[in-house]
């Protein structure tokens, strides 16, 4: 659960709302043993993570999609790579993970593996945060890169067979095959440049809970506004009583 996003797709009006939930988002440690960060609720099973998000944001989650990182790499390679504006200086090496991440800011052509490296970077080799705003900058990069990939994918509908092959190989979901085809057909009419809006949930990333530092405590009022604006599926506005955001004293 390194990347967690909630998406609402209005196929009638061709509008998509995407909100990133930072991986260190503070949750009630009683919900997930003792560790108070949302990414620890996954553990290879979407059930607990889904339940926590539903309770926290006050909205239903109809479908889920989990993607193996190798599928992300293969998809980008299948479209010949992607042009992307790397936002920051990146310098990190980890021989144990086979990582060697070295990029300078600016537009460049990325292979699938390079795109994955850009998405994963949190810290530079000297131990400093790659992004000054904790994980928010990284989630912005992730969403921007995914949109760049989506734009190129939609420009090549003739590759639909290879997309489906990659999907079946690397994706776990409760979407039926007919669901997938219906959404894919609907997305052909989506203008990503104007029809998609993205953001991250705002909060304070310097909170300690149960002795665990750098927990990301959400700001309830701002989260409520974002949920209503981006992913609320109801005809009514959600209220503070609909959300359940855990905070430490």
Short mmCIF file of C-alpha atoms in Angstrom, two decimals:
data_model
loop_
_atom_site.label_atom_id
_atom_site.label_comp_id
_atom_site.label_asym_id
_atom_site.label_seq_id
_atom_site.Cartn_x
_atom_site.Cartn_y
_atom_site.Cartn_z
CA UNK A 1 0.00 0.00 0.00
CA UNK A 2 2.74 2.42 -0.97
CA UNK A 3 0.26 4.34 -3.15
CA UNK A 4 -3.34 4.71 -1.98
CA UNK A 5 -5.91 6.62 -4.03
CA UNK A 6 -9.67 7.03 -3.98
CA UNK A 7 -11.35 7.70 -7.33
CA UNK A 8 -14.84 8.71 -8.39
CA UNK A 9 -15.63 8.41 -12.09
CA UNK A 10 -18.80 10.16 -13.30
CA UNK A 11 -19.23 8.51 -16.70
CA UNK A 12 -22.25 10.64 -17.61
CA UNK A 13 -20.47 13.98 -17.23
CA UNK A 14 -17.03 12.50 -17.98
CA UNK A 15 -15.51 13.82 -14.75
CA UNK A 16 -12.98 12.07 -12.54
CA UNK A 17 -11.97 13.01 -9.01
CA UNK A 18 -8.82 11.51 -7.51
CA UNK A 19 -7.58 11.98 -3.95
CA UNK A 20 -4.34 10.54 -2.62
CA UNK A 21 -4.23 9.21 0.93
CA UNK A 22 -0.64 9.53 2.17
CA UNK A 23 0.77 6.19 3.29
CA UNK A 24 1.59 7.58 6.76
CA UNK A 25 -1.96 8.83 7.39
CA UNK A 26 -2.80 8.47 11.09
CA UNK A 27 -5.49 5.91 11.90
CA UNK A 28 -6.76 4.46 15.17
CA UNK A 29 -4.08 1.95 16.21
CA UNK A 30 -6.82 -0.17 17.78
CA UNK A 31 -8.10 -0.85 14.27
CA UNK A 32 -4.81 -2.30 13.02
CA UNK A 33 -3.02 -3.83 16.00
CA UNK A 34 -0.61 -1.24 17.38
CA UNK A 35 0.82 0.54 14.32
CA UNK A 36 -1.02 3.81 13.62
CA UNK A 37 -0.29 4.36 9.91
CA UNK A 38 -2.80 3.46 7.22
CA UNK A 39 -0.41 1.58 4.93
CA UNK A 40 0.11 -1.06 7.63
CA UNK A 41 -3.57 -2.00 7.39
CA UNK A 42 -3.09 -3.62 3.99
CA UNK A 43 -0.87 -6.65 4.57
CA UNK A 44 -1.79 -8.21 1.24
CA UNK A 45 -5.55 -8.10 1.99
CA UNK A 46 -7.67 -5.18 0.85
CA UNK A 47 -10.52 -5.85 3.32
CA UNK A 48 -9.16 -3.96 6.32
CA UNK A 49 -7.75 -1.06 4.30
CA UNK A 50 -11.06 -0.65 2.47
CA UNK A 51 -13.04 -0.68 5.73
CA UNK A 52 -10.79 1.97 7.28
CA UNK A 53 -11.14 4.29 4.25
CA UNK A 54 -14.92 3.85 4.14
CA UNK A 55 -15.17 4.70 7.85
CA UNK A 56 -12.71 7.58 7.64
CA UNK A 57 -14.18 9.34 4.57
CA UNK A 58 -17.84 8.42 4.98
CA UNK A 59 -18.31 7.15 1.43
CA UNK A 60 -18.83 3.67 -0.04
CA UNK A 61 -16.05 1.98 -1.99
CA UNK A 62 -17.75 -0.05 -4.71
CA UNK A 63 -14.66 -1.40 -6.44
CA UNK A 64 -11.00 -1.87 -5.60
CA UNK A 65 -7.94 -2.36 -7.76
CA UNK A 66 -4.53 -3.43 -6.48
CA UNK A 67 -1.62 -3.31 -8.91
CA UNK A 68 1.68 -5.14 -8.65
CA UNK A 69 4.52 -2.70 -9.33
CA UNK A 70 5.84 -4.93 -12.11
CA UNK A 71 2.56 -4.38 -13.93
CA UNK A 72 3.11 -0.62 -13.71
CA UNK A 73 6.55 -1.08 -15.28
CA UNK A 74 5.28 -3.37 -18.04
CA UNK A 75 2.36 -1.09 -18.94
CA UNK A 76 4.65 1.91 -19.44
CA UNK A 77 7.11 -0.14 -21.47
CA UNK A 78 4.23 -1.41 -23.63
CA UNK A 79 3.48 2.17 -24.73
CA UNK A 80 7.14 2.96 -25.41
CA UNK A 81 7.76 4.88 -22.18
CA UNK A 82 6.35 8.21 -21.10
CA UNK A 83 7.47 11.84 -21.22
CA UNK A 84 7.34 13.35 -17.75
CA UNK A 85 8.47 16.53 -16.04
CA UNK A 86 10.49 15.33 -13.04
CA UNK A 87 9.79 17.96 -10.35
CA UNK A 88 12.85 17.71 -8.09
CA UNK A 89 16.46 16.60 -7.76
CA UNK A 90 16.57 12.88 -6.93
CA UNK A 91 19.65 11.06 -5.64
CA UNK A 92 19.36 7.72 -3.84
CA UNK A 93 21.08 4.33 -3.95
CA UNK A 94 20.09 1.12 -2.22
CA UNK A 95 22.04 -1.91 -3.49
CA UNK A 96 19.92 -4.30 -1.40
CA UNK A 97 16.81 -3.26 -3.33
CA UNK A 98 18.67 -2.74 -6.59
CA UNK A 99 17.75 0.94 -6.56
CA UNK A 100 19.83 3.66 -8.18
CA UNK A 101 17.66 6.74 -8.49
CA UNK A 102 19.36 9.77 -10.03
CA UNK A 103 17.30 12.39 -11.85
CA UNK A 104 17.41 16.14 -12.25
CA UNK A 105 14.34 18.36 -12.60
CA UNK A 106 12.93 18.74 -16.08
CA UNK A 107 11.10 16.99 -18.89
CA UNK A 108 12.53 13.61 -19.78
CA UNK A 109 11.56 10.30 -21.33
CA UNK A 110 11.14 7.54 -18.75
CA UNK A 111 11.05 3.78 -19.15
CA UNK A 112 8.76 1.77 -16.92
CA UNK A 113 11.52 1.09 -14.39
CA UNK A 114 12.58 4.74 -14.34
CA UNK A 115 8.97 5.85 -13.80
CA UNK A 116 8.69 3.45 -10.86
CA UNK A 117 11.87 4.89 -9.35
CA UNK A 118 10.55 8.44 -9.67
CA UNK A 119 7.32 7.37 -7.94
CA UNK A 120 9.05 5.59 -5.07
CA UNK A 121 11.58 8.17 -3.94
CA UNK A 122 10.95 9.57 -0.45
CA UNK A 123 14.45 10.40 0.82
CA UNK A 124 17.72 11.38 -0.78
CA UNK A 125 20.95 9.58 -0.01
CA UNK A 126 21.94 12.15 2.60
CA UNK A 127 18.80 11.34 4.61
CA UNK A 128 16.92 14.54 3.78
CA UNK A 129 13.32 14.45 2.63
CA UNK A 130 13.09 14.54 -1.16
CA UNK A 131 9.96 16.67 -0.79
CA UNK A 132 9.77 19.30 1.97
CA UNK A 133 6.05 18.65 2.60
CA UNK A 134 6.53 15.09 3.83
CA UNK A 135 4.71 12.65 1.51
CA UNK A 136 2.41 15.17 -0.17
CA UNK A 137 4.93 16.11 -2.84
CA UNK A 138 5.49 12.47 -3.66
CA UNK A 139 1.75 11.79 -4.00
CA UNK A 140 1.52 14.78 -6.37
CA UNK A 141 4.28 13.27 -8.50
CA UNK A 142 2.58 9.88 -8.48
CA UNK A 143 -0.75 11.29 -9.65
CA UNK A 144 0.86 13.47 -12.32
CA UNK A 145 2.80 10.50 -13.65
CA UNK A 146 -0.28 8.27 -13.68
CA UNK A 147 -2.18 10.93 -15.64
CA UNK A 148 0.67 11.17 -18.16
CA UNK A 149 0.57 7.39 -18.58
CA UNK A 150 -3.24 7.38 -18.90
CA UNK A 151 -3.11 10.06 -21.60
CA UNK A 152 -0.69 8.00 -23.66
CA UNK A 153 -2.62 4.77 -23.08
CA UNK A 154 -5.84 6.37 -24.35
CA UNK A 155 -4.02 7.60 -27.46
CA UNK A 156 -3.31 4.00 -28.43
CA UNK A 157 -6.60 2.08 -28.24
CA UNK A 158 -5.18 -0.37 -30.79
CA UNK A 159 -3.08 -1.78 -27.94
CA UNK A 160 -6.16 -2.84 -25.97
CA UNK A 161 -5.23 -6.54 -26.20
CA UNK A 162 -1.84 -5.94 -24.57
CA UNK A 163 -3.45 -3.72 -21.90
CA UNK A 164 -5.88 -6.50 -21.01
CA UNK A 165 -3.06 -9.05 -20.89
CA UNK A 166 -1.09 -6.88 -18.46
CA UNK A 167 -4.24 -6.26 -16.39
CA UNK A 168 -5.00 -9.97 -16.03
CA UNK A 169 -1.39 -10.71 -15.09
CA UNK A 170 -0.75 -8.02 -12.49
CA UNK A 171 -4.07 -6.68 -11.18
CA UNK A 172 -6.32 -7.96 -8.40
CA UNK A 173 -9.82 -6.49 -8.40
CA UNK A 174 -13.49 -7.15 -7.72
CA UNK A 175 -14.39 -5.58 -11.06
CA UNK A 176 -15.92 -8.12 -13.41
CA UNK A 177 -14.59 -8.41 -16.94
CA UNK A 178 -17.75 -6.72 -18.25
CA UNK A 179 -17.23 -3.90 -15.70
CA UNK A 180 -13.69 -3.41 -16.99
CA UNK A 181 -14.77 -3.28 -20.63
CA UNK A 182 -17.58 -0.85 -19.81
CA UNK A 183 -15.26 1.53 -17.96
CA UNK A 184 -12.62 1.21 -20.68
CA UNK A 185 -15.15 2.10 -23.38
CA UNK A 186 -16.42 5.05 -21.32
CA UNK A 187 -12.86 6.32 -20.79
CA UNK A 188 -12.31 6.66 -24.54
CA UNK A 189 -14.45 9.81 -24.37
CA UNK A 190 -12.63 11.21 -21.33
CA UNK A 191 -10.53 14.33 -21.83
CA UNK A 192 -7.88 13.85 -19.15
CA UNK A 193 -6.56 17.39 -19.52
CA UNK A 194 -9.92 18.92 -18.50
CA UNK A 195 -12.00 16.11 -17.01
CA UNK A 196 -9.69 14.92 -14.25
CA UNK A 197 -8.95 16.77 -11.03
CA UNK A 198 -6.58 15.48 -8.38
CA UNK A 199 -5.42 16.37 -4.89
CA UNK A 200 -4.07 14.87 -1.66
CA UNK A 201 -5.66 14.84 1.76
CA UNK A 202 -4.15 17.69 3.84
CA UNK A 203 -2.66 17.13 7.28
CA UNK A 204 0.26 17.45 9.68
CA UNK A 205 3.01 14.90 9.04
CA UNK A 206 4.91 15.47 12.26
CA UNK A 207 2.58 13.78 14.75
CA UNK A 208 3.61 11.02 17.17
CA UNK A 209 1.23 8.24 18.19
CA UNK A 210 2.07 5.22 20.38
CA UNK A 211 5.71 6.20 20.17
CA UNK A 212 5.63 6.15 16.34
CA UNK A 213 6.81 9.40 14.76
CA UNK A 214 5.95 11.13 11.50
CA UNK A 215 2.32 10.08 11.50
CA UNK A 216 0.22 12.19 9.13
CA UNK A 217 -2.78 13.54 11.06
CA UNK A 218 -5.52 14.76 8.74
CA UNK A 219 -7.22 18.15 9.04
CA UNK A 220 -10.93 17.18 9.34
CA UNK A 221 -12.49 20.42 8.02
CA UNK A 222 -10.28 20.49 4.94
CA UNK A 223 -10.74 16.77 4.32
CA UNK A 224 -14.52 17.18 4.44
CA UNK A 225 -14.37 19.92 1.82
CA UNK A 226 -12.17 17.80 -0.46
CA UNK A 227 -14.30 14.68 -0.11
CA UNK A 228 -17.43 16.66 -1.04
CA UNK A 229 -15.71 18.29 -3.99
CA UNK A 230 -13.86 15.27 -5.41
CA UNK A 231 -15.40 11.92 -4.49
CA UNK A 232 -18.80 12.36 -2.84
CA UNK A 233 -21.19 10.01 -4.72
CA UNK A 234 -24.34 11.26 -2.99
CA UNK A 235 -26.85 13.94 -3.95
CA UNK A 236 -26.33 15.60 -0.55
CA UNK A 237 -23.29 17.21 1.02
CA UNK A 238 -21.47 15.15 3.60
CA UNK A 239 -21.22 16.66 7.09
CA UNK A 240 -18.58 16.32 9.83
CA UNK A 241 -20.62 13.55 11.45
CA UNK A 242 -20.23 11.41 8.29
CA UNK A 243 -16.44 11.33 8.58
CA UNK A 244 -14.43 9.56 11.25
CA UNK A 245 -10.92 11.02 11.35
CA UNK A 246 -8.71 9.83 14.17
CA UNK A 247 -6.71 12.47 16.04
CA UNK A 248 -4.28 12.25 18.96
CA UNK A 249 -4.75 14.56 21.93
#
